[in-house]
XYZ file of C-alpha atoms in Angstrom:
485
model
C 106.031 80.993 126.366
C 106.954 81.803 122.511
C 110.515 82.336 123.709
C 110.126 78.852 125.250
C 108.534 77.353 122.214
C 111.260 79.533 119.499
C 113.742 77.632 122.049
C 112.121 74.131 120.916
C 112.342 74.678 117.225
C 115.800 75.708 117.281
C 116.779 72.481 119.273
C 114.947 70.491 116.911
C 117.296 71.870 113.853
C 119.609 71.016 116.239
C 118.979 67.416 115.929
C 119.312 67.555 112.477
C 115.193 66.737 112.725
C 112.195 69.068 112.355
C 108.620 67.680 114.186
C 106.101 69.801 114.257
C 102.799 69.200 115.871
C 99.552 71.231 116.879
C 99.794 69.174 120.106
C 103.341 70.400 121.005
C 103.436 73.972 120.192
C 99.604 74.094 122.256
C 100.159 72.323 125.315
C 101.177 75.033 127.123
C 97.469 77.000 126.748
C 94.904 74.369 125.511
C 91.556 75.240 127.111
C 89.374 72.559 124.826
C 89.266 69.518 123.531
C 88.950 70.307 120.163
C 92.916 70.761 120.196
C 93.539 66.854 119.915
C 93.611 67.042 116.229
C 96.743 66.409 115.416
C 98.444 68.170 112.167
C 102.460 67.960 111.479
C 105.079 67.013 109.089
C 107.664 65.243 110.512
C 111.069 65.655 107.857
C 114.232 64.139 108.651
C 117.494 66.634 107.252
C 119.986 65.292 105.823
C 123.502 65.627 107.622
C 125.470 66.334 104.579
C 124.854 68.517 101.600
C 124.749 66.008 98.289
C 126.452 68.374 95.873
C 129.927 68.633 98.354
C 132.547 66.237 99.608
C 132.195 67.722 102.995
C 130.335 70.182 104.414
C 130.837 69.295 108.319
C 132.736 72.664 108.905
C 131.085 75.014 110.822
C 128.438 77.754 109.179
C 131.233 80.751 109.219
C 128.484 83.540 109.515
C 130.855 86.118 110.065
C 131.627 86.067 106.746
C 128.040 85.562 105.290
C 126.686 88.554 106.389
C 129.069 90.758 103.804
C 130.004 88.245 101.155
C 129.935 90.481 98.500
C 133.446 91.760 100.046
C 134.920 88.359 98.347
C 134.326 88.998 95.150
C 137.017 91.755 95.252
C 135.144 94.051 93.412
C 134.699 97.614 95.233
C 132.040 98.886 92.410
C 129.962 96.195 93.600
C 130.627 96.215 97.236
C 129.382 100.209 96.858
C 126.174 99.281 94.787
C 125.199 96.980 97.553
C 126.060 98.904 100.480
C 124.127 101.991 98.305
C 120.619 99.699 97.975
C 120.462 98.550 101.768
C 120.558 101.892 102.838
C 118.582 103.604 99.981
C 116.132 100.956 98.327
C 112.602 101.589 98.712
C 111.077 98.275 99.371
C 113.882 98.044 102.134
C 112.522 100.975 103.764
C 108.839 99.747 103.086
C 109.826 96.825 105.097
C 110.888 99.012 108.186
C 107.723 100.529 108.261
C 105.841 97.354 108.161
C 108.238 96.632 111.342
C 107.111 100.312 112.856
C 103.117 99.368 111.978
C 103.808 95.288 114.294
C 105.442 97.499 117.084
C 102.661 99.792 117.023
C 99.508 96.726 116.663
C 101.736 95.433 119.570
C 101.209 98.548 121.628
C 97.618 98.329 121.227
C 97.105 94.919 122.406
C 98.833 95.394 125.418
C 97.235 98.822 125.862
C 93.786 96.021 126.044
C 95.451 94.742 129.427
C 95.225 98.151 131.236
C 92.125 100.066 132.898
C 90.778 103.016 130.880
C 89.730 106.553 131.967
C 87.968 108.863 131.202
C 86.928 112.548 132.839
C 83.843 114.740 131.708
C 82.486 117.912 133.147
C 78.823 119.352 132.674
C 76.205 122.156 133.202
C 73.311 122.780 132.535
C 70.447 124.966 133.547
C 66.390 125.277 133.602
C 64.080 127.830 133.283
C 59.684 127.066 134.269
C 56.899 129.862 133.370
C 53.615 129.434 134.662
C 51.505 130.179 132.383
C 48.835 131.472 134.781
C 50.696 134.220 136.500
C 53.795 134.824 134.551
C 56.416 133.367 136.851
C 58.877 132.005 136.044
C 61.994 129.574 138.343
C 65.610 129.072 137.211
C 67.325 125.990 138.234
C 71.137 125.108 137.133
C 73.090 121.890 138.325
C 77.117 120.933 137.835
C 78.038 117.885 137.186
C 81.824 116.096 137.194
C 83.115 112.820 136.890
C 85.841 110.596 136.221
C 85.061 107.544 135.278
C 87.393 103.889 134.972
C 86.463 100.344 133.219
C 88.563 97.865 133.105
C 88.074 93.990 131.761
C 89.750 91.893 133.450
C 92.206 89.301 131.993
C 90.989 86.387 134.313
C 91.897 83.824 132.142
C 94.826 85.387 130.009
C 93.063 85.948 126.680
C 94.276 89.045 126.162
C 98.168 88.389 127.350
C 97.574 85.471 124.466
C 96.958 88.464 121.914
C 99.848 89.998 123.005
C 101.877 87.196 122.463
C 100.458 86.585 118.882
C 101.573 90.426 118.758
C 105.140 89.744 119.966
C 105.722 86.836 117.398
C 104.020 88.868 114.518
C 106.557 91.719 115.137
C 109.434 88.908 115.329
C 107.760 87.905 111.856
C 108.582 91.224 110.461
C 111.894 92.031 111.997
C 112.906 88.651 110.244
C 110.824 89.768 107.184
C 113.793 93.003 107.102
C 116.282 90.714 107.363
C 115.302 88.228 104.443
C 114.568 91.472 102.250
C 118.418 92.058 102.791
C 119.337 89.071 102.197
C 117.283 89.068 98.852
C 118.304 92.661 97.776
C 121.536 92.195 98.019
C 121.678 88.971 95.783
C 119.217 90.677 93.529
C 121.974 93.623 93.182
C 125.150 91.440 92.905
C 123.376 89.504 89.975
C 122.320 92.442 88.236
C 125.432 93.706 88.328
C 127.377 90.474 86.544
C 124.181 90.548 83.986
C 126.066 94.018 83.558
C 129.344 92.733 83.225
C 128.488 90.186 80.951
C 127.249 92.559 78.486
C 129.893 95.010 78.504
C 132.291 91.699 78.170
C 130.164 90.210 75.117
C 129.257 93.726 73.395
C 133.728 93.699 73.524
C 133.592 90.179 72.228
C 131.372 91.555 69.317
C 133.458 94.740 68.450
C 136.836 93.056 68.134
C 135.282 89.864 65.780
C 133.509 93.107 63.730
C 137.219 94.407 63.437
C 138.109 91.054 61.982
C 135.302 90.818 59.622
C 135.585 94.464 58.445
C 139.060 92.980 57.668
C 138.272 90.314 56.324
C 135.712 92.008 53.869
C 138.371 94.668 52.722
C 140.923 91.673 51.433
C 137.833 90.396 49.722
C 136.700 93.657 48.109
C 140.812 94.411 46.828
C 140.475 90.835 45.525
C 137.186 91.344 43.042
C 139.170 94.545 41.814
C 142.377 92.721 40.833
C 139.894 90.318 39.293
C 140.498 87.465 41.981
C 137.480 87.509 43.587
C 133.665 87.398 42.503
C 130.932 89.378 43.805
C 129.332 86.495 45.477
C 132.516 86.161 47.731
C 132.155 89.882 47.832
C 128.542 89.997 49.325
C 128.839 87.066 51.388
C 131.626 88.812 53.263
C 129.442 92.135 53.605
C 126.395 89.971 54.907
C 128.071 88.027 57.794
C 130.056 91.540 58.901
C 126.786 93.528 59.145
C 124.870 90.145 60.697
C 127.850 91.082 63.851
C 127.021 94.621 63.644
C 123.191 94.147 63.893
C 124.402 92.705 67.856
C 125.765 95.802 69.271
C 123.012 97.859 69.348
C 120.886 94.932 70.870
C 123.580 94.491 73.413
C 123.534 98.228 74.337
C 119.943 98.025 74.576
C 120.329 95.409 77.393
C 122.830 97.372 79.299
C 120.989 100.466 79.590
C 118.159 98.272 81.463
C 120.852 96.531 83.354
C 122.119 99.851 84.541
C 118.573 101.473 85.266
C 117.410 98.026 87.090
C 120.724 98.862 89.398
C 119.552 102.462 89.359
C 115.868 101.142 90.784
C 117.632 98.319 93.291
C 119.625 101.387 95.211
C 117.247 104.272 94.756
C 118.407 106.223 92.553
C 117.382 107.942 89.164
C 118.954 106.530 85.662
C 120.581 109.701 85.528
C 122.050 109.719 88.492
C 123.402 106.539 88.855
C 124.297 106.932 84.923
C 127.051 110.077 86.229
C 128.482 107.984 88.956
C 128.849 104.182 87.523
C 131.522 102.910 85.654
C 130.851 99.985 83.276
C 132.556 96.767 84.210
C 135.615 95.680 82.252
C 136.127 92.156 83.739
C 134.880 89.839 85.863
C 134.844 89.512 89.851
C 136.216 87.046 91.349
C 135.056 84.191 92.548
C 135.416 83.212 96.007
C 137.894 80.463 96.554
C 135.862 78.197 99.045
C 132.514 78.556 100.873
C 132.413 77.110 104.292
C 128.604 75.787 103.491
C 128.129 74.016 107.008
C 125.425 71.395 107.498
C 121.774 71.320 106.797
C 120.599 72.231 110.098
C 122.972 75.327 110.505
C 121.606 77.004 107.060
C 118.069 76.600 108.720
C 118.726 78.491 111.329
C 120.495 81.156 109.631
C 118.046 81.771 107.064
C 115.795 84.998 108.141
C 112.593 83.737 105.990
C 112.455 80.321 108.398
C 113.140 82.166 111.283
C 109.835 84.068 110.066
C 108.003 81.426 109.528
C 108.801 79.979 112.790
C 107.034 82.791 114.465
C 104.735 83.104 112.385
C 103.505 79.393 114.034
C 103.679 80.908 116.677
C 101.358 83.546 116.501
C 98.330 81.564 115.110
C 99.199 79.179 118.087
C 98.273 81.705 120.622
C 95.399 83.339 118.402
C 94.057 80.023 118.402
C 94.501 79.802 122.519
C 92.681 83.244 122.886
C 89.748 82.033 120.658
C 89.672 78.952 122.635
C 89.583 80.962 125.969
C 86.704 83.143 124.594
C 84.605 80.642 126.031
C 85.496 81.213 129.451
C 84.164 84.237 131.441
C 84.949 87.637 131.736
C 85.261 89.855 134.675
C 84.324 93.748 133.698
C 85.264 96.383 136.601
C 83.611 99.651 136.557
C 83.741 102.923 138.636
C 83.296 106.383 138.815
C 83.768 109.137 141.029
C 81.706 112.087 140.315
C 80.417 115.292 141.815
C 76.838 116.944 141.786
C 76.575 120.637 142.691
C 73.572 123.378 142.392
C 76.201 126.067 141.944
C 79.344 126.124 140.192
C 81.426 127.003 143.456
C 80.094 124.124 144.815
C 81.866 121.679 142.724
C 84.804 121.580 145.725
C 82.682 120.905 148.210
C 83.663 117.679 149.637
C 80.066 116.515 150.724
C 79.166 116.813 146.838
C 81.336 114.093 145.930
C 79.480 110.334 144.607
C 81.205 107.540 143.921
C 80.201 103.948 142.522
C 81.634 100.536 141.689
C 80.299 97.874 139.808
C 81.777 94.504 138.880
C 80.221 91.902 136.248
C 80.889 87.855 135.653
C 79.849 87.128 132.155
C 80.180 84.154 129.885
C 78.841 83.458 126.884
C 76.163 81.327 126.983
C 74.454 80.865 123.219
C 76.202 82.496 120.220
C 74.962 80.419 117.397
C 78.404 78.907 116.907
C 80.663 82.437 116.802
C 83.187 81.248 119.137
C 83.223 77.633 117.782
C 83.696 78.656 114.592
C 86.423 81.477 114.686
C 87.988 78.692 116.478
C 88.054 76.484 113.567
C 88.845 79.822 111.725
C 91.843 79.947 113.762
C 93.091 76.378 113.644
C 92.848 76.442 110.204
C 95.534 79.225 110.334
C 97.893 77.328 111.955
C 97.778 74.425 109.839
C 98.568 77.084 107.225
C 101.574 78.097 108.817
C 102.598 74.233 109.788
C 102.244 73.993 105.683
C 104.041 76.818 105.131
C 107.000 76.393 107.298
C 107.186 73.084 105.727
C 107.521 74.104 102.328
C 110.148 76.925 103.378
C 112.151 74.367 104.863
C 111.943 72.382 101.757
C 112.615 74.935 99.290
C 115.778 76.320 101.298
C 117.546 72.580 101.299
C 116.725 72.755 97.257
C 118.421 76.581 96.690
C 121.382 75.066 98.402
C 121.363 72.115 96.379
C 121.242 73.803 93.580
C 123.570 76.109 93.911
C 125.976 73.924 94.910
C 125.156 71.742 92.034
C 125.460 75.195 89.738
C 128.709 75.829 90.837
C 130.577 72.741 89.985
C 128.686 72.292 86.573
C 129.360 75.964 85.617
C 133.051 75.262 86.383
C 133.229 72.267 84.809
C 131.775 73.988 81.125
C 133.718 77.149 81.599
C 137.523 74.596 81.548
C 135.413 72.844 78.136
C 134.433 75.814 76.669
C 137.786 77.929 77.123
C 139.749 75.077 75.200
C 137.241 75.336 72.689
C 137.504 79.375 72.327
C 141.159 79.021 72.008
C 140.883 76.146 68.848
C 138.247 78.192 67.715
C 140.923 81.366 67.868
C 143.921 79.194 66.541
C 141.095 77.756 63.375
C 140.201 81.225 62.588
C 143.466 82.710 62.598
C 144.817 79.397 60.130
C 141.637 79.827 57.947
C 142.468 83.312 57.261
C 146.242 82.780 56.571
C 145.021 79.338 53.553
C 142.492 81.976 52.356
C 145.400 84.340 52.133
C 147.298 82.097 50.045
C 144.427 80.163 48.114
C 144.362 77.251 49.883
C 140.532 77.402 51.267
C 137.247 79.321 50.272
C 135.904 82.421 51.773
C 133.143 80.359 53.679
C 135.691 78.529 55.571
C 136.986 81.669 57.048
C 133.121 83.226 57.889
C 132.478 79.665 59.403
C 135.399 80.045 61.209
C 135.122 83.393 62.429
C 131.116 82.614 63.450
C 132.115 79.557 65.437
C 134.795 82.089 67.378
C 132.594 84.548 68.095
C 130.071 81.537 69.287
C 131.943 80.167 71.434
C 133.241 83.335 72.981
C 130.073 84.596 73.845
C 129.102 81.282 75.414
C 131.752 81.430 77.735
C 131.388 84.677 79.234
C 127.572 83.777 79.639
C 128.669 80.711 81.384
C 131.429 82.495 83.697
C 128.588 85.092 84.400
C 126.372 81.890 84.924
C 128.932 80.541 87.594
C 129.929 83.735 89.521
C 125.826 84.045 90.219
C 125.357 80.811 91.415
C 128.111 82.091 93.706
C 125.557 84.607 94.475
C 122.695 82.230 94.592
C 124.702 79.644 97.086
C 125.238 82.697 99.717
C 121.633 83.738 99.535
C 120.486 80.253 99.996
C 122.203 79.816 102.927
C 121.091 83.275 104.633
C 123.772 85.711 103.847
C 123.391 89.150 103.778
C 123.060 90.596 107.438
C 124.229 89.586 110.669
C 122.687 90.637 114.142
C 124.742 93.710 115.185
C 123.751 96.138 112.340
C 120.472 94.663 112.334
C 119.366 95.940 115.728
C 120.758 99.278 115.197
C 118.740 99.485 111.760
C 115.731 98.388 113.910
């Protein structure tokens, strides 16, 4: 039944519609009427992604579950091959996977008879206290003995289930903490690359001001120059100096957050990486799909779909805890005087007993774990709503990032290279008299501005690159999945 009912939801992406209802995913076990409330969300996805011109081709998935090979950069590809096998929280999440297999174990175990064997002796001694005599008795007793409830009315094989979709939960759990890890690792890793860029940025305009300063200085000797030009120039070169020990600050963070993403110590990660020079780069297209094929990519909906699925038949077991239960018991035991006696054949007793109970008066137990339980799966009706929600918005948005990145990374390189061509005229009129020392700092400031803006923005684009393949599920595929699992 939940691979019937996982069957349903899927065919409802499908349709490019998801309908939920109590009523649906219950039919197939109500054992009340107090499953007629009705609780669903009914949201119709769009066909098209907004931020694209078209997104009818087909989810490629193939290439989703390693896009961080088409960024073309092999340090990264290594950091993020390093953290799935090495990062701890990845590993924590296998053994929550171990711990559902094992809870799953021990429901079914509840389907089977149990048994148990015990052998005992014991012996008496009697004085009378009138004559001194005294009689020694000793008896031998074995047994093995079986109960075994009976799952009349499938109760129990409903726990199971709830089992079997609770361990799908947190197979799909792994998968999503892939999927997150590995975006978490790729964006840490242009945060790094914008920093070495920028801390770059700031050397070379230092060079220029340290220049700058020394034509200033030569000028107050020959008498050219006042000290107010003088200081002015020593102010704005040691303002650009203050940066670079800021910005080194922030990449030794960068690099120890990479260090802590694939399990490794500062140190050790400090011996073997090699600090970015330039950019990735970006993929050329993204084959984005539609709405519907996203959903059923993405691990944390698959989750949650389950997870529906397991309060559904929590909340049939509760509601067949009204119904009776049939308890089988037996034993087969053997009662001897003497030890050697214990083989004997006519020792041997043997019993069976079988019990109907149901429960009659509880003050409201059953009733209200039931209500307990429905409440649940409201919960997860809520929160597979909002998971489906929140997934069509990270797509959105990232597709939305992309193009708006791109289109400030073409305005802001034409205004780097004016700001380059201004500074380099402002410093050949100051040169030859023609403009004041402040129109050269301005100049220089606005470059070095402007340049840091764009390799933030670039840095902003290439991880909404990032953001777009983790929206849509990227980050595992089936194959190396179940041999991780």
């Amino acid at each position: 039944m939940i691979k019937q009912n996982h069957t349903s939801i899927q065919q409802f992406l499908s349709a490019g519609a998801i309908t939920l209802s109590l009523g649906w995913l219950t039919a197939c076990a109500t054992t009340s009427s107090s499953l007629e409330q009705k609780a669903h969300f009914d949201t119709q996805l769009p066909h098209t992604w907004q931020s694209v011109n078209s997104s009818q081709s087909t989810l490629d998935t193939a290439a989703l579950s390693r896009w961080w090979q088409r960024f073309d950069d092999p340090q990264m590809e290594a950091l993020i091959t390093d953290a799935i096998e090495k990062n701890p929280d990845l590993r924590s999440a296998l053994s929550t996977i171990r711990q559902a297999r094992a809870e799953r174990g021990l429901e079914s175990a509840e389907l089977w008879p149990s048994l148990a064997a015990s052998i005992a002796g014991s012996g008496t001694q009697t004085r009378d206290l009138n004559n001194s005599n005294s009689t020694h008795s000793d008896s031998y007793q074995a047994a093995l003995d079986a109960s075994w409830e009976v799952d009349l009315f499938g109760r129990q094989q409903q726990y199971v289930a709830a089992a079997d979709a609770a361990l799908a939960a947190s197979e799909e759990d792994y998968r999503q903490a892939q999927v997150t890890l590995a975006a978490e690792v790729a964006s840490t890793y242009l945060t790094l690359c914008s920093y070495t860029t920028q801390l770059d940025i700031v050397r070379q305009n230092l060079a220029t001001r340290e220049s700058t300063q020394e034509i200033v200085q030569w000028q107050e000797q020959a008498g050219e120059s006042d000290a107010l030009n003088s200081q002015q120039s020593i102010a704005a070169t040691e303002q650009v100096r203050a940066q670079i020990p800021e910005l080194e600050q922030s990449l030794v963070e960068t690099r120890n957050s990479l260090a802590i993403l694939t399990g490794r110590t500062p140190a050790a990660l400090q011996g073997q990486l090699q600090l970015p020079t330039s950019f990735p780069s970006a993929p050329a297209n993204i084959a984005v799909g539609i709405p519907a094929e996203t959903l059923r990519q993405r691990p944390d909906i698959r989750s949650s779909e389950n997870t529906i699925l397991a309060a559904q038949a929590r909340l049939t077991a509760a509601e067949r805890s009204r119904l009776p239960s049939l308890n089988l018991s037996g034993s087969i035991g053997i009662e001897a005087l003497q030890a050697g006696d214990l083989l004997d054949p006519q020792s041997l007793i043997s019993n069976l007993a079988a019990g109907l109970s149901a429960p009659l008066w509880d003050a409201g137990r059953i009733r209200r774990n039931i209500e307990v339980q429905n409440e649940l799966l409201q919960q997860a009706y809520l929160e597979y709503e909002n998971t489906v929600l929140n997934a069509l918005a990270e797509v959105e948005n990232a597709l939305s990032s992309i193009d708006k990145r791109n289109q400030q990374i073409t305005t802001l390189q034409r205004a780097c290279e004016a700001a380059q061509n201004a500074t380099q005229l402002a410093q050949l009129q100051y040169k030859a008299g023609e403009v004041d020392l402040l129109t050269v700092l301005d100049a220089q400031r606005t470059e070095l501005s402007l340049d840091q803006s764009l390799t933030s923005t670039q840095a902003e684009a290439l991880n909404a690159h990032v953001q777009l393949y983790k929206a849509l599920g990227g980050g595992w595929d089936t194959s190396s999945a179940n041999e991780t699992l």
